[in-house]
């Protein structure tokens, strides 16, 4: 059947070409070639291989239609990119980040970094009810990539005026009908065409809710015909139907039931094609983005099977009309002059929050890198579901349009964890944005478990530079505090109750750096559990003021591979009221410094460095204000991690510790970590370097990243008890 179609096509060309030569009307009567690229997820990368062969054959392409991944490849080709350029782009794109909307941690605002790597899932709340999102992925990274690549044609709203006329197909999911996109903003059209239902959120264009065109027309050949194509070359990377043997599980049966419509549609669209190229992609899935080279080669192989026919067709067409419109290849944008910045889509978020993060003023020169950094800062504020840009050329300048879609103002989040010290816990969170006040965030954490906690935070940004904001915090938490002898035996333990209130002013200098100053009030209560013969009342009320500095460039919070974390705090205790004994210092300074660094030695090996220290200006300090060592996480900011010591096993009024570790990743997301550390404590801060009270310890951990967070087991030994013990951690730390 295919051979018959090819022969008919060649016969048509020869007869048509002879007539054209006799008529001396070459350009007007040359047969027009339409190229049709189907959807198929990652399998659509095979289209690039076909394009390389078509270019080698000298095939003129007059029209392009595409669906889903075919719309991406086809859209870029229509913009003027060559097959080689598109291949290079695909090699440099991190498809895992793009397709799954993974946000680089460097693009998350410093205020939001505490929330990163903390929750298992989140859901919007509408009218008091938790609802399932319309899609798992908002498509922010896809939109950004498309805007970046298509910047030379941002001003072209009629797709017939692109270097190669183009159409892409989406589906109106409300009316369940195909939508042919032939005008508008090209990145939006492509984004709508590839909005795979349930994976990507639907995309709205002209008040229509659009999803992947493959739902109804995955192989848009009739649209190429409608554009005026006389000869149609179709590239189909859709999977066929399973046979009886392959239908051996519920998964295959469900897949067949949901995709048979695509098979029937493709069968109908095949009738419009003169050539159909079907790469062998049976060993790949729609998510095989790690197989760029193999998929491109599969496309080349399939096209080369009919290379003689393609070459003959191209030669015949070029004899009829050898002059082909020169396509100008897109270039990288070095810089542009922005005459005006326009922001669209704002409703509840203040314009100053957007401009403060964008950091681009009217009448200024910028690079595309500067622009996209600003866009990422806006998106990293977490006030928006999507943020995109459009460059509108003017005379010797450009108008920059920032298009935003605001995030749902009410979000429910949850998480869970377990460790030996704080036992099992569930974390429930409600985050409300823009209430009360534009650019504000109200966050309430409720921790349920043996050791409960409640944290309520409110913050609001102002238009004052550099990103000045105000915040307040109220919290309550409870955990078990142990006191050990010199051999690691528990002498007594207490339930530690901590009530805290803060008001502060902050400056978010960048996504990496924040400086905060505020006033803090605390109520601390100890309740004896073991060793109740200690009848001393350790309750206290403390008023203090503080200055904090935070710096964070970690690439990820769970098993980081590179970056730095620094926390510094200078606190002045204005007044401390203690129940008994009453001879503790009522006013003194306390300094806390904590620095962690991850150095990537290779893709599989990371060096870990940690330095922690705390010092006080007094000589008789309230017990809760001492510094403690032990376990893996600093549950309070005066409790420092230390491999080889149990939770709060060692303490001192002044403390200095250092840790060196090396982490291996022998398999993806599976880790082995070795740590060794040393610490010294002293009564007076200037004695810290005397090393009279030295603690040592080491540990070896095995960990894995899972859907519920990291799971890690550690075997450790330290100088206090001089015995091995095991620690287990499951889930994100909170």
XYZ file of C-alpha atoms in Angstrom:
734
model
C 0.000 0.000 0.000
C 2.819 2.415 0.950
C 4.763 1.562 -2.235
C 1.644 2.247 -4.302
C 1.288 5.691 -2.643
C 4.935 6.477 -3.362
C 4.558 5.559 -7.044
C 1.428 7.702 -7.367
C 3.275 10.608 -5.753
C 6.213 10.315 -8.136
C 3.900 10.022 -11.137
C 2.051 13.134 -9.977
C 5.311 15.065 -9.611
C 6.585 14.116 -13.050
C 3.338 14.965 -14.817
C 2.855 18.116 -12.771
C 6.466 19.172 -13.301
C 6.306 18.775 -17.087
C 3.186 20.924 -17.191
C 4.841 23.559 -15.105
C 7.949 23.692 -17.288
C 5.798 24.209 -20.364
C 3.801 26.939 -18.688
C 6.962 28.901 -17.690
C 5.238 29.668 -14.390
C 7.622 27.828 -12.116
C 7.258 29.438 -8.705
C 3.483 29.574 -8.627
C 2.814 26.013 -9.672
C 5.489 24.025 -7.838
C 3.792 21.386 -5.668
C 3.809 22.381 -2.013
C 5.278 19.991 0.557
C 3.637 19.551 3.931
C 5.452 17.942 6.869
C 3.355 16.311 9.597
C 4.900 15.454 12.975
C 2.914 13.351 15.429
C 2.893 13.427 19.207
C 4.539 10.770 21.330
C 6.387 12.382 24.223
C 10.113 11.672 24.196
C 9.634 9.428 21.179
C 9.025 12.628 19.219
C 12.778 13.284 19.373
C 12.938 10.842 16.438
C 11.458 13.671 14.331
C 14.854 15.372 14.466
C 16.513 12.427 12.741
C 13.910 12.565 9.978
C 14.511 16.307 9.532
C 18.246 15.664 9.137
C 17.586 13.229 6.310
C 15.076 15.575 4.629
C 17.675 18.354 4.701
C 20.268 15.994 3.263
C 17.875 15.174 0.452
C 17.342 18.903 -0.189
C 13.610 18.640 0.485
C 11.826 22.036 0.527
C 9.253 22.236 3.344
C 6.386 24.624 2.723
C 4.081 23.808 5.631
C 4.477 22.119 9.012
C 1.845 20.726 11.330
C 2.503 19.100 14.676
C 0.915 17.772 17.811
C 2.437 17.605 21.301
C 6.170 16.792 20.951
C 5.677 17.145 17.222
C 4.555 20.717 17.842
C 7.775 21.465 19.734
C 10.092 20.092 17.053
C 7.877 21.395 14.247
C 7.479 24.800 15.878
C 11.232 25.249 16.246
C 11.789 24.169 12.642
C 9.114 26.637 11.537
C 11.000 29.386 13.412
C 14.038 28.705 11.244
C 16.119 26.356 13.354
C 17.949 23.690 11.375
C 17.762 20.021 12.299
C 21.331 20.224 13.590
C 20.457 23.213 15.801
C 17.413 21.431 17.231
C 19.560 18.366 17.906
C 22.080 20.523 19.773
C 19.271 22.132 21.797
C 17.904 18.736 22.814
C 21.334 17.612 23.983
C 21.722 20.652 26.227
C 18.210 20.618 27.704
C 17.727 18.910 31.053
C 14.488 17.205 30.060
C 13.896 15.858 33.537
C 13.811 19.413 34.898
C 11.808 20.783 31.969
C 9.096 18.143 31.709
C 8.584 17.667 35.436
C 8.855 21.347 36.431
C 11.751 20.797 38.759
C 12.704 24.189 40.138
C 16.382 24.833 40.593
C 16.817 25.604 44.286
C 18.861 28.660 43.376
C 15.678 30.151 41.901
C 13.678 29.735 45.112
C 13.523 32.860 47.204
C 15.419 32.784 50.491
C 12.110 33.059 52.382
C 10.811 29.907 50.694
C 13.936 27.781 51.081
C 12.792 26.608 54.534
C 9.756 25.041 52.880
C 11.763 23.312 50.158
C 12.307 19.620 50.838
C 9.863 19.554 53.714
C 6.496 18.342 52.386
C 5.452 15.143 50.639
C 2.544 16.720 48.777
C 0.360 19.786 48.453
C -3.199 20.482 47.311
C -5.202 23.651 46.706
C -8.137 24.498 48.947
C -11.231 25.940 47.260
C -14.364 26.923 49.145
C -13.086 25.151 52.225
C -12.438 21.845 50.440
C -9.150 20.184 49.501
C -9.205 19.456 45.762
C -7.039 17.471 43.363
C -4.990 19.727 41.019
C -5.839 19.765 37.305
C -2.381 18.421 36.562
C 0.773 17.286 38.302
C 2.956 19.775 36.418
C 2.195 23.455 35.816
C 4.465 23.576 32.760
C 6.491 26.613 33.899
C 9.814 25.219 32.698
C 8.397 24.193 29.323
C 6.965 27.673 28.777
C 10.259 29.290 29.753
C 12.214 27.065 27.372
C 9.832 27.799 24.499
C 9.923 31.557 25.132
C 13.709 31.455 25.185
C 13.997 29.538 21.930
C 11.330 31.460 20.015
C 12.349 35.012 21.010
C 13.086 36.068 17.373
C 9.423 35.500 16.439
C 7.710 36.842 19.577
C 6.222 39.634 17.458
C 4.728 37.229 14.887
C 1.153 36.439 15.822
C 0.091 34.983 12.457
C 1.764 31.583 12.132
C 1.514 31.825 8.329
C 4.145 34.568 8.572
C 6.711 32.389 10.307
C 9.734 31.392 8.185
C 7.746 28.220 7.491
C 3.943 28.415 7.938
C 2.911 26.345 10.947
C -0.088 24.813 12.680
C -0.288 22.911 15.927
C -3.209 20.984 17.315
C -4.721 21.082 20.799
C -7.937 19.678 22.256
C -10.725 21.708 23.851
C -11.300 19.390 26.795
C -14.580 21.085 27.722
C -16.188 20.684 24.289
C -14.063 17.640 23.390
C -13.111 18.919 19.940
C -9.799 19.526 18.163
C -8.507 23.093 18.019
C -6.184 24.201 15.220
C -3.864 26.903 16.561
C -2.690 29.188 13.760
C -2.208 32.522 15.496
C -1.297 34.077 18.849
C 1.840 33.722 20.941
C 3.744 30.720 19.562
C 5.094 29.403 22.922
C 1.546 29.402 24.319
C 0.223 27.486 21.321
C 2.933 24.824 21.614
C 2.457 24.615 25.392
C -1.279 23.990 24.889
C -0.632 21.363 22.221
C 1.550 19.305 24.586
C -0.558 19.576 27.777
C -0.825 15.836 28.421
C -4.015 15.341 30.474
C -3.462 14.732 34.204
C 0.287 15.307 33.803
C 0.247 18.962 32.683
C -2.337 21.488 33.760
C -4.655 22.579 30.911
C -3.679 25.797 29.161
C -6.210 28.542 28.502
C -6.243 30.372 25.160
C -9.178 32.596 24.169
C -11.142 31.336 27.175
C -10.823 27.716 26.020
C -9.380 25.019 28.281
C -6.875 23.229 26.051
C -4.998 19.973 26.503
C -2.788 17.776 24.341
C -3.940 17.598 20.727
C -3.138 13.893 20.719
C -6.375 13.219 22.559
C -8.291 13.660 19.291
C -5.749 14.259 16.494
C -2.258 13.021 17.206
C -1.232 12.943 13.533
C -2.539 16.205 11.961
C -2.208 15.361 8.267
C -5.562 16.832 7.206
C -4.424 20.184 8.603
C -1.393 20.171 6.304
C -3.790 19.481 3.437
C -5.992 22.378 4.531
C -2.956 24.671 4.524
C -2.435 23.925 0.841
C 0.020 21.023 0.830
C -0.002 19.006 -2.418
C 2.357 16.309 -1.170
C 2.413 15.300 2.498
C 5.256 13.606 4.354
C 4.095 12.243 7.685
C 6.274 11.124 10.591
C 4.370 8.992 13.073
C 5.932 8.044 16.411
C 2.691 6.904 18.022
C 2.619 3.481 19.588
C 0.408 0.911 17.909
C -2.131 -1.310 19.597
C -1.062 -4.253 21.755
C -1.695 -7.758 20.431
C -3.334 -10.543 22.417
C -0.028 -11.777 23.838
C 0.994 -8.285 24.948
C -2.352 -7.685 26.658
C -1.213 -9.651 29.692
C -1.906 -7.230 32.532
C -4.444 -4.716 33.744
C -1.973 -1.920 32.892
C -1.769 -2.903 29.208
C -5.532 -3.317 28.989
C -6.146 0.095 30.533
C -3.560 1.635 28.200
C -5.206 0.044 25.169
C -8.631 1.236 26.263
C -7.436 4.812 26.710
C -5.354 5.108 23.522
C -7.390 3.250 20.918
C -8.905 6.584 19.835
C -5.426 7.749 18.791
C -5.018 4.592 16.693
C -8.333 5.157 14.921
C -7.528 8.844 14.333
C -4.078 8.012 12.950
C -5.602 5.472 10.606
C -7.901 8.162 9.213
C -5.089 10.740 8.923
C -2.822 8.288 7.069
C -5.077 8.672 4.025
C -3.839 12.230 3.514
C -0.144 11.240 3.431
C 1.924 10.427 0.370
C 4.857 9.262 2.490
C 4.616 7.854 6.011
C 7.800 7.428 8.042
C 7.437 5.305 11.169
C 10.634 5.048 13.250
C 11.126 1.916 15.320
C 10.592 3.292 18.808
C 9.033 0.175 20.335
C 11.703 0.004 23.073
C 11.067 3.558 24.251
C 8.382 5.264 26.293
C 7.036 8.793 26.226
C 9.423 9.585 29.100
C 12.645 8.245 27.522
C 14.288 11.662 27.443
C 17.604 10.116 28.442
C 17.799 8.442 25.011
C 18.126 11.539 22.812
C 20.836 10.075 20.567
C 19.139 6.705 20.132
C 15.781 8.248 19.255
C 17.318 10.646 16.719
C 19.169 7.720 15.108
C 15.881 5.768 14.985
C 14.347 8.654 13.035
C 17.295 8.776 10.645
C 17.147 5.038 9.994
C 13.457 5.130 9.209
C 13.833 8.062 6.815
C 16.818 6.507 5.035
C 14.717 3.493 4.125
C 12.942 5.711 1.611
C 15.831 8.085 0.947
C 15.923 7.329 -2.822
C 12.264 8.314 -3.151
C 12.748 11.428 -1.019
C 15.837 12.444 -2.972
C 14.081 11.925 -6.294
C 11.122 13.966 -5.112
C 13.358 16.792 -3.864
C 15.380 16.882 -7.069
C 12.210 16.966 -9.167
C 10.784 19.834 -7.141
C 14.020 21.795 -7.271
C 14.124 21.430 -11.059
C 10.679 22.939 -11.246
C 11.558 25.776 -8.893
C 15.209 25.860 -7.810
C 14.776 29.122 -5.890
C 13.801 28.474 -2.299
C 13.192 31.278 0.215
C 16.242 31.587 2.439
C 15.479 30.791 6.059
C 17.263 33.005 8.588
C 18.539 30.842 11.433
C 17.716 32.129 14.943
C 20.649 33.378 16.981
C 21.233 33.736 20.700
C 20.073 37.072 22.056
C 23.036 38.987 23.481
C 21.215 42.040 24.813
C 18.219 44.254 24.186
C 17.070 47.687 25.237
C 13.848 47.561 27.242
C 11.886 50.773 26.865
C 8.944 49.649 28.989
C 7.957 46.764 31.295
C 4.314 45.679 31.267
C 2.908 43.186 33.774
C -0.272 41.286 32.950
C -2.369 38.946 35.088
C -2.005 40.602 38.490
C -5.021 40.538 40.751
C -4.049 39.946 44.379
C -0.264 40.204 44.239
C 1.304 43.650 44.281
C 3.178 44.982 41.261
C 6.058 45.950 43.536
C 6.660 42.300 44.470
C 7.024 41.418 40.773
C 9.246 44.369 39.907
C 11.329 43.872 43.053
C 12.171 40.327 41.962
C 12.455 41.130 38.258
C 15.039 43.865 38.914
C 14.637 45.336 35.434
C 13.713 48.981 35.011
C 12.222 50.843 32.079
C 14.790 52.205 29.612
C 17.601 49.768 30.417
C 19.826 47.301 28.601
C 19.460 43.661 29.623
C 20.622 40.255 28.456
C 18.320 37.283 28.015
C 20.149 35.683 30.943
C 19.337 38.688 33.161
C 15.706 38.565 32.070
C 15.269 34.865 32.782
C 16.999 35.176 36.141
C 14.409 37.799 37.027
C 11.566 35.589 35.806
C 12.905 32.725 37.910
C 13.069 34.977 40.962
C 9.431 35.950 40.477
C 8.398 32.312 40.086
C 10.596 31.303 43.038
C 8.575 33.614 45.283
C 5.844 30.923 45.056
C 3.127 33.531 44.570
C 2.552 32.415 40.975
C 1.509 29.246 39.210
C 3.313 30.417 36.080
C 5.405 33.373 34.932
C 6.400 33.962 31.336
C 7.668 36.767 29.153
C 7.220 38.183 25.671
C 9.516 40.542 23.795
C 7.683 43.035 21.597
C 10.119 44.858 19.280
C 9.748 48.606 18.844
C 11.848 51.114 16.954
C 15.378 50.604 18.367
C 13.937 49.125 21.568
C 11.594 46.483 22.965
C 8.535 46.347 25.184
C 8.881 43.593 27.766
C 5.611 41.910 28.721
C 5.555 39.759 31.869
C 2.550 37.441 31.927
C 1.717 35.915 35.315
C -0.880 33.491 36.592
C -1.359 33.823 40.318
C -1.076 30.824 42.591
C -4.126 29.568 44.423
C -4.148 31.608 47.617
C -4.933 28.679 49.923
C -2.752 25.557 49.915
C -2.784 22.442 52.100
C 0.507 20.555 52.532
C 1.499 17.467 54.473
C 4.540 15.442 55.411
C 5.644 12.715 57.786
C 8.815 11.479 59.421
C 10.343 9.269 62.074
C 13.610 9.256 63.985
C 14.871 7.599 67.153
C 14.783 10.785 69.199
C 11.557 12.543 68.247
C 9.637 9.411 67.180
C 6.928 9.404 64.503
C 5.225 12.634 63.487
C 2.831 13.987 60.879
C 3.068 17.571 59.658
C -0.026 19.399 58.397
C 0.342 22.834 56.856
C -1.984 25.539 55.614
C -0.375 28.345 53.608
C -2.495 31.365 52.685
C -1.047 34.016 50.410
C -2.135 37.619 49.888
C -4.274 37.605 53.012
C -4.308 39.925 54.698
C -2.378 42.256 52.400
C -0.858 41.944 48.937
C 2.410 40.041 48.869
C 1.765 38.488 52.278
C 2.027 34.889 53.440
C 0.344 33.286 56.441
C 1.660 29.818 57.257
C 0.450 27.474 59.986
C 2.281 24.212 60.747
C 0.689 21.605 62.975
C 2.942 18.749 64.031
C 1.153 15.713 65.431
C 2.959 13.008 67.366
C 4.471 12.183 70.733
C 6.224 15.549 70.635
C 3.775 18.026 69.082
C 4.460 21.511 67.771
C 2.534 24.463 66.343
C 4.111 27.249 64.292
C 2.307 30.269 62.871
C 4.230 32.722 60.667
C 3.087 35.844 58.909
C 5.232 37.891 56.545
C 4.654 40.671 54.063
C 6.931 42.270 51.498
C 7.037 46.007 50.873
C 8.123 48.000 47.810
C 11.036 49.365 49.832
C 14.411 48.232 48.482
C 16.315 46.029 48.982
C 13.235 43.793 49.369
C 12.356 44.973 52.863
C 9.620 43.012 54.600
C 8.074 42.488 58.011
C 7.243 39.296 59.810
C 5.958 37.767 62.994
C 6.096 34.260 64.416
C 4.327 32.390 67.209
C 5.342 28.848 68.054
C 5.059 26.074 70.579
C 7.025 22.858 70.596
C 7.766 20.015 72.948
C 10.506 17.406 72.954
C 12.439 15.246 75.391
C 15.694 16.714 76.691
C 18.183 14.240 78.157
C 21.066 14.845 80.532
C 23.979 12.396 80.458
C 26.919 11.556 82.696
C 30.495 11.364 81.397
C 29.952 7.782 80.226
C 26.849 8.389 78.130
C 24.333 7.185 80.718
C 21.100 9.156 81.098
C 20.957 10.788 84.506
C 17.610 12.463 83.979
C 15.310 13.636 81.260
C 12.686 16.308 80.964
C 9.851 17.224 78.692
C 10.960 20.536 77.270
C 8.169 23.015 76.471
C 9.093 26.080 74.450
C 6.750 29.015 73.713
C 8.130 31.711 71.420
C 6.999 34.965 69.838
C 8.920 37.186 67.401
C 8.427 40.390 65.429
C 11.050 41.302 62.870
C 12.130 43.356 59.906
C 13.990 41.588 57.112
C 15.850 42.306 53.921
C 15.936 39.613 51.261
C 19.060 40.817 49.515
C 18.917 37.970 46.981
C 17.667 34.412 46.594
C 20.725 33.401 48.612
C 20.999 36.009 51.335
C 18.716 37.486 53.981
C 19.363 39.725 56.970
C 16.828 39.888 59.789
C 16.523 41.878 62.981
C 13.820 41.551 65.598
C 12.508 41.267 69.121
C 11.871 37.867 70.716
C 10.009 36.684 73.777
C 10.259 33.129 75.184
C 8.642 31.062 77.892
C 10.511 27.840 78.700
C 9.178 25.107 80.942
C 10.847 21.839 82.032
C 8.778 18.889 83.254
C 10.860 16.103 84.921
C 10.262 12.548 83.625
C 13.217 10.491 84.891
C 15.349 11.620 87.805
C 12.429 13.442 89.389
C 14.445 13.853 92.580
C 15.811 16.985 90.911
C 13.295 19.453 92.291
C 14.874 22.583 90.841
C 12.365 24.690 88.901
C 14.020 25.498 85.576
C 11.177 27.597 84.168
C 12.081 30.936 82.585
C 10.737 33.995 80.798
C 13.235 35.657 78.472
C 13.154 38.852 76.412
C 15.817 39.396 73.776
C 16.698 41.161 70.539
C 18.575 39.568 67.659
C 20.349 40.058 64.340
C 20.446 37.096 61.947
C 22.181 36.452 58.669
C 21.362 33.537 56.436
C 23.110 32.413 53.249
C 22.006 29.344 51.276
C 23.217 28.089 47.884
C 22.602 24.351 48.389
C 21.488 22.724 45.146
C 19.065 20.578 47.159
C 18.293 20.150 50.825
C 18.217 16.331 50.748
C 21.646 14.805 50.043
C 23.082 18.053 48.593
C 25.897 17.773 46.059
C 27.150 21.342 46.016
C 26.631 24.692 47.660
C 26.969 26.478 50.991
C 24.735 27.093 53.977
C 25.467 29.672 56.639
C 23.466 30.757 59.652
C 24.697 33.435 61.991
C 22.896 34.928 64.982
C 23.855 37.564 67.514
C 21.327 37.693 70.316
C 21.266 40.045 73.268
C 19.227 38.790 76.192
C 17.681 41.953 77.569
C 16.183 40.288 80.615
C 15.817 36.762 81.900
C 13.386 35.903 84.688
C 14.169 32.500 86.191
C 12.076 30.666 88.794
C 15.155 29.125 90.432
C 18.042 29.289 90.887
C 18.060 33.032 90.494
C 21.803 33.519 90.060
C 21.826 32.870 86.293
C 22.900 35.797 84.135
C 19.899 37.960 83.341
C 21.565 39.877 80.509
C 24.267 38.620 78.161
C 25.201 38.159 74.514
C 24.959 34.862 72.670
C 26.530 34.152 69.252
C 25.741 31.176 67.035
C 27.612 30.416 63.822
C 26.883 27.412 61.608
C 28.477 26.714 58.235
C 27.955 23.719 55.948
C 29.534 23.140 52.560
C 29.082 20.444 49.923
C 31.821 20.083 47.299
C 31.027 18.022 44.229
C 34.121 15.970 43.360
C 32.337 13.988 40.654
C 28.812 12.943 39.723
C 29.049 10.191 42.343
C 31.231 11.679 45.101
C 30.631 14.695 47.344
C 32.751 16.066 50.172
C 30.875 17.464 53.192
C 32.286 20.079 55.563
C 30.568 21.467 58.665
C 31.733 24.031 61.224
C 29.557 24.993 64.214
C 30.170 27.248 67.130
C 28.429 29.015 69.956
C 29.648 31.457 72.582
C 28.140 33.487 75.413
C 29.439 36.541 77.229
C 28.401 35.384 80.715
C 29.787 32.717 83.024
C 26.598 31.355 84.567
C 24.124 30.642 81.780
C 20.593 29.274 81.981
C 20.595 25.562 81.041
C 18.339 25.938 77.987
C 20.829 28.461 76.586
C 23.780 26.071 76.717
C 24.991 24.460 73.492
C 24.394 20.773 72.837
C 25.861 18.103 70.561
C 24.418 14.931 69.122
C 22.211 13.281 66.478
C 21.695 14.431 62.904
C 19.447 17.507 63.008
C 19.499 20.770 64.989
C 15.976 20.661 66.415
C 16.727 23.974 68.139
C 19.393 26.322 66.829
C 21.671 25.662 69.814
C 21.705 21.880 69.210
C 24.455 20.965 66.753
C 24.657 17.713 64.738
C 27.456 15.349 65.733
C 28.000 11.799 64.442
C 28.863 9.483 67.295
C 26.946 11.271 70.043
C 23.327 10.710 70.945
C 20.822 13.546 70.941
C 22.084 16.246 73.381
C 24.663 13.819 74.808
C 27.308 16.530 75.338
C 26.957 20.204 76.181
C 28.821 23.325 77.210
C 28.365 27.042 77.743
C 30.688 27.602 74.784
C 31.210 25.119 72.002
C 33.161 24.615 68.782
C 32.774 21.623 66.448
C 34.007 20.498 63.036
C 32.862 17.666 60.810
C 34.295 16.158 57.641
C 32.368 13.698 55.522
C 32.347 12.052 52.145
C 29.227 10.833 50.387
C 29.120 8.243 47.609
C 26.240 7.625 45.230
C 27.007 4.167 43.796
C 23.507 3.979 42.313
C 21.073 6.741 41.430
C 19.467 8.195 44.577
C 21.216 5.669 46.812
C 23.914 6.996 49.127
C 26.660 5.908 51.490
C 28.075 8.608 53.778
C 31.120 8.526 56.058
C 31.494 11.243 58.715
C 34.072 12.050 61.382
C 33.917 14.974 63.791
C 35.564 16.643 66.721
C 34.321 19.236 69.224
C 35.452 21.182 72.248
C 33.483 22.846 75.045
C 34.527 25.397 77.654
C 33.134 27.447 80.492
C 34.494 30.704 79.024
C 34.512 31.504 75.309
C 38.214 32.445 75.208
C 39.056 28.901 76.416
C 37.525 27.232 73.354
C 40.905 26.696 71.677
C 42.441 25.059 74.769
C 40.835 21.717 73.856
C 40.377 20.556 77.434
C 36.972 18.932 76.836
C 37.359 17.261 73.467
C 34.683 15.001 71.976
C 35.203 12.784 68.930
C 32.947 10.537 66.933
C 32.307 8.966 63.566
C 29.447 7.348 61.677
C 28.599 5.512 58.486
C 25.176 5.957 56.879
C 23.236 4.283 54.107
C 20.428 6.337 52.583
C 17.930 6.403 49.756
C 15.589 9.015 48.289
C 11.944 7.914 48.156
C 8.573 9.430 47.395
C 8.045 10.121 51.116
C 11.489 11.642 51.539
C 14.924 10.302 52.453
C 15.393 7.100 54.435
C 18.736 6.781 56.201
C 20.262 4.396 58.732
C 23.438 5.331 60.603
C 25.837 3.268 62.724
C 27.911 5.567 64.924
C 30.341 5.589 67.826
C 31.647 8.438 69.975
C 34.067 9.182 72.769
C 31.445 9.590 75.502
C 29.918 6.121 75.739
C 32.513 4.467 73.446
C 29.833 2.088 72.146
C 28.183 1.642 68.759
C 24.555 2.675 68.365
C 22.090 2.922 65.454
C 19.986 5.879 64.315
C 17.071 5.630 61.879
C 15.559 8.562 59.954
C 12.538 8.274 57.681
C 11.024 11.180 55.761
C 11.740 14.892 55.471
C 13.047 16.761 58.488
C 10.660 19.211 60.144
